[in-house]
Each structure stands twice: as C-alpha cells, then as structure tokens.
Coordinates of C-alpha atoms in Angstrom, one line a residue:
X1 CA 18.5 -18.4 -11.3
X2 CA 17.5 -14.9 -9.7
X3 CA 19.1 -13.9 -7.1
X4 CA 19.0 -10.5 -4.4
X5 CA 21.9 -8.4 -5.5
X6 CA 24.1 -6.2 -2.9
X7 CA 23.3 -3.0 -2.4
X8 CA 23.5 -0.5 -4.9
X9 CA 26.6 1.2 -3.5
X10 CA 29.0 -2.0 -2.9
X11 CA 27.8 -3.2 -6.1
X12 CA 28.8 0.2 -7.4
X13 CA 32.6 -0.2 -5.8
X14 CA 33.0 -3.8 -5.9
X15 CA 32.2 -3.4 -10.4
X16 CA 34.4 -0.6 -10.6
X17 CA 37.3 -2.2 -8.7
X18 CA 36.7 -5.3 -10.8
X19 CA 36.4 -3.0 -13.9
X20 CA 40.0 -1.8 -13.1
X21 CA 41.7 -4.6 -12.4
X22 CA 40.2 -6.3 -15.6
X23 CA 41.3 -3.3 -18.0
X24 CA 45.2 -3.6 -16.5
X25 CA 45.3 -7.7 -17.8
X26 CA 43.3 -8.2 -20.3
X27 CA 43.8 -7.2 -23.8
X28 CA 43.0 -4.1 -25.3
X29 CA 39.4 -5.2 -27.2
X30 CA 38.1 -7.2 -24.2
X31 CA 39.4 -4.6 -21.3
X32 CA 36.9 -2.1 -23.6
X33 CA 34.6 -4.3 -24.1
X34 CA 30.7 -2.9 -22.9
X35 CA 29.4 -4.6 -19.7
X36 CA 26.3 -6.6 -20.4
X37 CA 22.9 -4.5 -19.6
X38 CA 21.4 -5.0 -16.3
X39 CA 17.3 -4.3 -16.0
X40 CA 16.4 -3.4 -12.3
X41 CA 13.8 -4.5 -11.2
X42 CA 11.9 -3.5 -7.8
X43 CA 9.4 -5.4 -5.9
X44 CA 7.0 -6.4 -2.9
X45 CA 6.3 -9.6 -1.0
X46 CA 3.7 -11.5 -2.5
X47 CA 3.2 -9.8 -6.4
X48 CA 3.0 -11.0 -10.1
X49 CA 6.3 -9.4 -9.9
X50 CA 7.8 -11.6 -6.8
X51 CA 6.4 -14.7 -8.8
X52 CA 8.3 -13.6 -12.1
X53 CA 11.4 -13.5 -10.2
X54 CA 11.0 -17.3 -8.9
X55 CA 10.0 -18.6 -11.8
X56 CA 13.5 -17.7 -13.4
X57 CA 11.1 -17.1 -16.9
X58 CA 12.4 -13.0 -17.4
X59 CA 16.3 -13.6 -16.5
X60 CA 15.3 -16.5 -19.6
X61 CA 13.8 -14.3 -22.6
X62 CA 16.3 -11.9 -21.7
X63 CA 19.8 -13.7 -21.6
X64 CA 19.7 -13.7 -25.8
X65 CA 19.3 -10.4 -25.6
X66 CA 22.5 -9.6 -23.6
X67 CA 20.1 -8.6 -20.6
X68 CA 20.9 -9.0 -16.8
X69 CA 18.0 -8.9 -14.3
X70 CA 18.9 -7.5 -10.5
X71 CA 15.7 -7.9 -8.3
X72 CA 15.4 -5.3 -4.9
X73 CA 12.7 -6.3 -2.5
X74 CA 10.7 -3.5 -0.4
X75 CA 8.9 -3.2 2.6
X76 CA 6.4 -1.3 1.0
X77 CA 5.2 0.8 -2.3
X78 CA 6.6 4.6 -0.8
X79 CA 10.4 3.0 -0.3
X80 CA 10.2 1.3 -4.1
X81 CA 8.9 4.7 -5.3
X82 CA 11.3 6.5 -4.0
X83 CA 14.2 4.3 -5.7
X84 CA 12.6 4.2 -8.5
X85 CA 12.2 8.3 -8.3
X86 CA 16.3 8.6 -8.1
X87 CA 17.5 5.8 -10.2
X88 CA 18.0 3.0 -7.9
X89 CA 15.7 0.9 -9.8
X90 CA 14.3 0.5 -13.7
X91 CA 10.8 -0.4 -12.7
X92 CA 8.7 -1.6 -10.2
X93 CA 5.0 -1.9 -9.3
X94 CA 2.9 -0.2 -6.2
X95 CA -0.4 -0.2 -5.1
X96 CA -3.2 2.9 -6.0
X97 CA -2.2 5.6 -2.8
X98 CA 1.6 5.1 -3.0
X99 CA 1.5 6.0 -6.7
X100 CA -0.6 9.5 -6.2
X101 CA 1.6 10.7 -3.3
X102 CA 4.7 9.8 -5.7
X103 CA 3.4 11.9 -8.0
X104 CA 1.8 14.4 -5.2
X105 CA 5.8 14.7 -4.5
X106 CA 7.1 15.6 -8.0
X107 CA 8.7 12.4 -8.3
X108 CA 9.0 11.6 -12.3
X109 CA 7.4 7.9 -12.3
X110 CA 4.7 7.3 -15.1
X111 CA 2.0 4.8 -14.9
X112 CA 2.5 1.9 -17.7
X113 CA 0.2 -1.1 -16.5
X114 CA -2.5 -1.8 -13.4
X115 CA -3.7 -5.1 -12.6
X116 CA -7.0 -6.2 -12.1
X117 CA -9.3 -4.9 -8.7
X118 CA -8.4 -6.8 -5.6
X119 CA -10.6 -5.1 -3.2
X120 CA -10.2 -7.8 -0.1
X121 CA -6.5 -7.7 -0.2
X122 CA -6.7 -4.7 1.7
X123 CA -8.7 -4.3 5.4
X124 CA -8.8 -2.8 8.9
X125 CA -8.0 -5.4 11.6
X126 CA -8.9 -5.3 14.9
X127 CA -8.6 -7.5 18.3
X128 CA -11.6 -9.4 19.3
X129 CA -10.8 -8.4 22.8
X130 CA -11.5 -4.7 22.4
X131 CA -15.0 -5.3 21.4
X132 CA -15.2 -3.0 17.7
X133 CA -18.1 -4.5 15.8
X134 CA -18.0 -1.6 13.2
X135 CA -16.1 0.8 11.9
X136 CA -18.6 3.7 13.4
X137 CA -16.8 2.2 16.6
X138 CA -13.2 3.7 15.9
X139 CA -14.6 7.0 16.8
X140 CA -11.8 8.3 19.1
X141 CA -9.3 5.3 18.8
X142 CA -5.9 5.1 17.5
X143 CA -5.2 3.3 14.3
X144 CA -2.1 2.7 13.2
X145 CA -1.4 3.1 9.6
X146 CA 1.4 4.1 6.7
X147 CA 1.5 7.6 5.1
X148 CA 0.9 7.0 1.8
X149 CA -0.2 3.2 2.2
X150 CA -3.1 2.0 -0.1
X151 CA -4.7 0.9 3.1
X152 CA -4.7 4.3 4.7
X153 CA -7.3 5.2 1.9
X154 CA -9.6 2.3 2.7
X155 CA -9.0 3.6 6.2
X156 CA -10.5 7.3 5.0
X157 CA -12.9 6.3 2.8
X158 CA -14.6 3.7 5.4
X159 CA -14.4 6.3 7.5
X160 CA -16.4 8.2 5.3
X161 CA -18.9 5.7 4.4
X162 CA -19.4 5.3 8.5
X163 CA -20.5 9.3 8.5
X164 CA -16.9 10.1 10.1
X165 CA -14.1 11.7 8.9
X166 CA -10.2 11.2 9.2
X167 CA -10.3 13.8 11.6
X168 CA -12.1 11.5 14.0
X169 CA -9.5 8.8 14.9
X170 CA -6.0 9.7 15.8
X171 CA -3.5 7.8 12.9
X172 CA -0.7 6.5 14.8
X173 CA 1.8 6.3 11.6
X174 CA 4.5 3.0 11.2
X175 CA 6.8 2.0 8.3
X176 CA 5.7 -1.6 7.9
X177 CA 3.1 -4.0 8.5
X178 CA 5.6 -5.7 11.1
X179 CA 5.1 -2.5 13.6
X180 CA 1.3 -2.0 13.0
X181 CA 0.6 -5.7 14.2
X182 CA 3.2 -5.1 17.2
X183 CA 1.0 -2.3 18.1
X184 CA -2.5 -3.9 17.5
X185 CA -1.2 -6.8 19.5
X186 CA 0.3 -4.7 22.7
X187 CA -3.2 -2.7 22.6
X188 CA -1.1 1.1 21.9
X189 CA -3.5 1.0 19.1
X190 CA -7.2 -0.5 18.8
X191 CA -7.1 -1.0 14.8
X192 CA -4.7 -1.4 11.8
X193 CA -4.8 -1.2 8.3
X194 CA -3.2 -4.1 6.4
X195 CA -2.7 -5.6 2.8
X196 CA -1.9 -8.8 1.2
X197 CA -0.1 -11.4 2.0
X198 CA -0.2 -9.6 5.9
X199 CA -3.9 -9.3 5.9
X200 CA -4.6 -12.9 5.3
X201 CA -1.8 -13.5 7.5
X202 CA -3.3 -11.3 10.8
X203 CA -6.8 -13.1 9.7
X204 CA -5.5 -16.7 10.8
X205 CA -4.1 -15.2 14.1
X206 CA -6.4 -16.2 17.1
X207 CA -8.0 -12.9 18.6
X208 CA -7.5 -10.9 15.7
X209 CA -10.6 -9.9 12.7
X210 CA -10.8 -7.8 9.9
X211 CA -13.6 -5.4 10.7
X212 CA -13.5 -4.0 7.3
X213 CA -12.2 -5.1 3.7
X214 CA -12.5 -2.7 0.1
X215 CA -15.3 -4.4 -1.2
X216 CA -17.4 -1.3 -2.4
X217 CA -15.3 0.9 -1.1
X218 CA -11.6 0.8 -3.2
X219 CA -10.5 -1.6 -5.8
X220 CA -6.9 -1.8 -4.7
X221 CA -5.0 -1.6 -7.9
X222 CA -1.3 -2.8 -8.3
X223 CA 0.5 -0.5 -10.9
X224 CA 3.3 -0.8 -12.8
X225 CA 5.8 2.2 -13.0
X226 CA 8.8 3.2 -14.3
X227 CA 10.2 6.9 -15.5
X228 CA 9.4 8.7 -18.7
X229 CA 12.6 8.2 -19.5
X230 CA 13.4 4.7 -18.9
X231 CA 10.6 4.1 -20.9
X232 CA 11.4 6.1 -23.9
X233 CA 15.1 4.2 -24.1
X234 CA 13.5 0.6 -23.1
X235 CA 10.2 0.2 -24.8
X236 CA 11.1 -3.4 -26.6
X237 CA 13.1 -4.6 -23.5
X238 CA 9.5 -3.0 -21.5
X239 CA 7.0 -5.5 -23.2
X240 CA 9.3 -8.2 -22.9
X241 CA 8.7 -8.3 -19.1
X242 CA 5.1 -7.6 -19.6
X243 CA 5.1 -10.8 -22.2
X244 CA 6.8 -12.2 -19.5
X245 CA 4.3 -11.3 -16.6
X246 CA 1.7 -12.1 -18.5
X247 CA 2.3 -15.6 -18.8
X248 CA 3.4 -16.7 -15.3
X249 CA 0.1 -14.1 -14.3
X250 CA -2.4 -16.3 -16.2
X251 CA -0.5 -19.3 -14.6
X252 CA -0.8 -17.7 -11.4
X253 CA -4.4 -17.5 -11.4
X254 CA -5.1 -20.9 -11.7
X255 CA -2.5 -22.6 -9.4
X256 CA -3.4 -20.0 -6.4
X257 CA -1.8 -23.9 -4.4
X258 CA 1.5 -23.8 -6.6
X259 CA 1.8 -20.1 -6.1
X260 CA 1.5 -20.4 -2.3
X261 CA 4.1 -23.0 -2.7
X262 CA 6.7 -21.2 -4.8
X263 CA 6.6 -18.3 -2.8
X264 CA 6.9 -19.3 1.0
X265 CA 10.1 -20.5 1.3
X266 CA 11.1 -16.8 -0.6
X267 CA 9.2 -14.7 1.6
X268 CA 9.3 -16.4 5.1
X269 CA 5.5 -16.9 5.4
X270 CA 3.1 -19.5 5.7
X271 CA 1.9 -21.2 2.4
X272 CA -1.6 -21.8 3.8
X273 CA -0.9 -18.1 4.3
X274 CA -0.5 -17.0 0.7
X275 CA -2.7 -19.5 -1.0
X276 CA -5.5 -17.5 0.8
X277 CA -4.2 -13.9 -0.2
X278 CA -3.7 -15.6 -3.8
X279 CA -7.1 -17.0 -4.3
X280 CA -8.5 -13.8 -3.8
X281 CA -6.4 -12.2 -6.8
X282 CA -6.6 -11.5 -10.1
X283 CA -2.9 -10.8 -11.3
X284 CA -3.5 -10.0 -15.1
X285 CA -2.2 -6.7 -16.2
X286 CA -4.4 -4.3 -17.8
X287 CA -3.9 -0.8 -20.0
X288 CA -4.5 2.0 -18.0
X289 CA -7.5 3.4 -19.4
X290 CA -10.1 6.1 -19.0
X291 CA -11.8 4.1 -16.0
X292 CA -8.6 3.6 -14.2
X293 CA -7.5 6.7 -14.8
X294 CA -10.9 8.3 -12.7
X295 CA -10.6 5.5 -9.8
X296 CA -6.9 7.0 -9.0
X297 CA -8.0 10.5 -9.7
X298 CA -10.6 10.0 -7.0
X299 CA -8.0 8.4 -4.6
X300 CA -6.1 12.0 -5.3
X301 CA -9.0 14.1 -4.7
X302 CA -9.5 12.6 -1.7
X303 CA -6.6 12.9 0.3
X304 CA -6.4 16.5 -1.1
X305 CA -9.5 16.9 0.6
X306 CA -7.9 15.6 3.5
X307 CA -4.9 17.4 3.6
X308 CA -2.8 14.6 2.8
X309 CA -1.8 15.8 -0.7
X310 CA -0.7 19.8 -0.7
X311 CA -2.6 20.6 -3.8
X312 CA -4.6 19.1 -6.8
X313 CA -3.5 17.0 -9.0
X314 CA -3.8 15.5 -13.0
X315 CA -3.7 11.6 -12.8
X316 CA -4.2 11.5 -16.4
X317 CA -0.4 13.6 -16.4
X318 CA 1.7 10.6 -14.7
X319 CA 0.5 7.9 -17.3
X320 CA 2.5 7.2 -19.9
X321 CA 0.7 7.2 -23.4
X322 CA 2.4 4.9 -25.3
X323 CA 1.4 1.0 -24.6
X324 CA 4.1 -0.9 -23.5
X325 CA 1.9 -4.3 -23.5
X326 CA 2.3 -7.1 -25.7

C-alpha cells in the first residue's frame, strides 16, 4: 500500500539513527548491506499521478526490482518545482505556467511527458452577487491569483482577448486555492482564478460562477518533470512509471465515476466533486513535441511581455531529448 512519508528531514534522522544502531548488532555482511532504492515521487490533488498512488499498481512493478516509492503531496505546481529543483523529490508533474517560471528561475527541471489539453479545468470565478457578466467587466477589480499559477495565464490572456491588459486589474496574490476562495467569498476580491478539482468544486457553490474557462484561450497542459540528471541515471526505472501511468490513465478515462470514488476519501473532497473535474479530462501522456513545445513557448513569451518573466527564454532547452515513454 502507498503511504505519505515524514518529512524529508526526520526521515533523514530517524534512517540514520536506525542505520547506526543496525550496523552495531548485526553482522558484518548485513550491517553493509545497501538500503533498498526509494523513487520520490511528487504530486497534486486530483492527477494521473494522485490516481497511481491509490491504485498501489507503481509500488507493484517496482518491488521486483528492489524499488521503494515515497509519495509528497503539494499545494500547488511552484512548491513541487521547487523540491524537485533541490532534490527533495525524483519527479513530479505541473501544469503549463509553473513549468516556464521554473525554468524562468534557473531551476534544472526538464520536460519528459505532457498530457492531453484540458482547457476547462482551469477558469475565473466570480460571485453572482457582484454582478460581472464578462471579463471586459474586471476593469479596475481585484483578482486574486498565484504567481506562477497556470491560471494566472488564462487570467492574462482573457484579459487580452477582452482588449485589456494585466495592467488593468490589480492581482491580489495567494498561495493556494483555499485563500483565493476565502477572498472571493468575504468580497476583498471580485474574481479568482482556479483549477481542477477546486474549479469544479467553487462551480457547485451557490452564488459563485465561472465567468471564464480556457476554451480557445489555453490548453492547460499537465507536464511531467524531473532533472537532467535523474533522468540520465533512471531512464529504465523512468518508463516503468510512465508504463505504469499509462495504464491506470486509460482506466481513468473511462471510469471518470470510479475515479471520483477512489480519490475522495484521499483528498477530502466531494466525489460528485471530482467526477465532474474528471469527466472533463483527458489523462493520457503524450511526447513533447514540436507543437507542445510552441504552446509553452508562447505561455513564456507572454509573461515576458508582461514582466512576469525577467528575460526571454528557449522552451525547446528545458525538454529532455531522449523519450522516456514506453
């Protein structure tokens, strides 16, 4: 069975002090014996990722291969980045913007995988009560929104498409979905931005509507990431997950009902909740190719041109050329 490990730092202590005590009993070729490999492995709520880990399939194919599996969950793509940027983690996935601002940052994660377009898992809610039929109307309001979030660029490019720019609202930055939802609801803001599974959750809430989805406007890729080097070490062990992924993906997107099931009692949310957010998925995992490659190379470009990204950037430099699929 998966399970959530501790933290990096107590599992660091507690295996060392284990370690020692171990190598004072035992005899000499079992106190020197090599610790079984562990594959980290970082993730979101709701993800082909999250359903791999409760479908116990990964931990499976590995065991023969004297492979552990640790999961870490996330609040959001920048935090699993940034573990993944200094070690914490082996591998993780994140959606289109967090990826560019990773490697807007320097931080040495590659591209290996992107799933399929899920342009209405992303959207800009706002309360009924304050009246916003478009987004021309957010002129001069406050939004609230994460640096970095894939639904801050649906937030500037929808902008965009309404003849405004980013200058035109005041961003009123959070770190989760939790506080942007508190603020929409105590009226400090008049919209949010939002993603699967907390999209379709703030769509059943009574008073609240999604002005504004990506349809046309962003396709919302998931990515899968790792580091050069990992990769270089682990490329076996690296399509063994994908193997992996791909088959509880192509279960995945025909049991949207057993999904939603699986996954609430793991994540604390509604399963009429996720079945919603889950019918509107593909999870299958692609190559990145040329046509990829130009979608998140426009996503770049455009928060450069905003000022969100210090300087240009080379998409095409982050991906990782060998293919890691099965």
């Amino acid at each position: 069975m998966s399970h959530t490990p501790h933290s990096p730092l107590r599992r660091l202590l507690t295996g060392g002090l284990f370690a020692a005590f171990a190598a004072l009993l035992l005899p000499g070729p079992l106190a020197h014996a090599e610790p079984s490999k562990t594959l980290r492995i970082g993730y979101q709520k709701f993800n082909s990722i999250n359903i791999l880990k409760g479908s116990g399939a990964l931990e499976k194919a590995l065991a023969p291969q004297g492979v552990n599996v640790s999961w870490y969950e996330f609040a959001a793509g920048p935090q699993l980045l940034e573990a993944l940027s200094t070690g914490a983690i082996d591998l993780g996935h994140a959606a289109d913007a967090p990826s560019v601002f990773a490697q807007a940052a320097g931080k040495p994660v590659v591209y290996l995988a992107a799933e399929q377009p899920y342009p209405k898992g992303i959207g800009l809610v706002v309360r009924e009560q304050d009246h916003i039929a478009n987004v021309a109307a957010l002129k001069g309001q406050r939004v609230a929104t994460g640096r970095g979030w894939n639904a801050q660029y649906l937030l500037a490019v929808a902008l965009q498409d309404a003849g405004l720019s980013y200058k035109d609202i005041t961003p009123a930055y959070v770190n989760n979905a939790a506080d942007a939802v508190a603020a929409l609801q105590s009226g400090s803001v008049q919209a949010v931005t939002l993603w699967d599974p907390f999209l379709a959750a703030a769509e059943k809430q009574p008073g609240l509507k999604n002005l504004r989805d990506g349809s046309g406007l962003s396709n919302n890729r998931t990515f899968y990431l790792s580091s050069a080097a990992f990769a270089d070490d682990n490329r076996a062990l690296l399509t063994t997950f994908f193997s992996e992924l791909a088959k509880v993906s192509s279960w995945a997107n025909q049991q949207p009902d057993e999904v939603a099931a699986l996954l609430a009692p793991q994540l604390g949310i509604g399963a009429d909740v996720l079945q919603v957010a889950s019918e509107r998925r593909n999870y299958n995992a692609v190559a990145i190719d040329a046509k990829i490659t130009a979608e998140q190379q426009k996503l770049a470009d455009t928060f450069q041109g905003l000022g969100l990204i210090p300087k240009p950037l080379n998409v095409a430099d982050a991906v990782y050329p060998v293919s890691v699929l099965p």
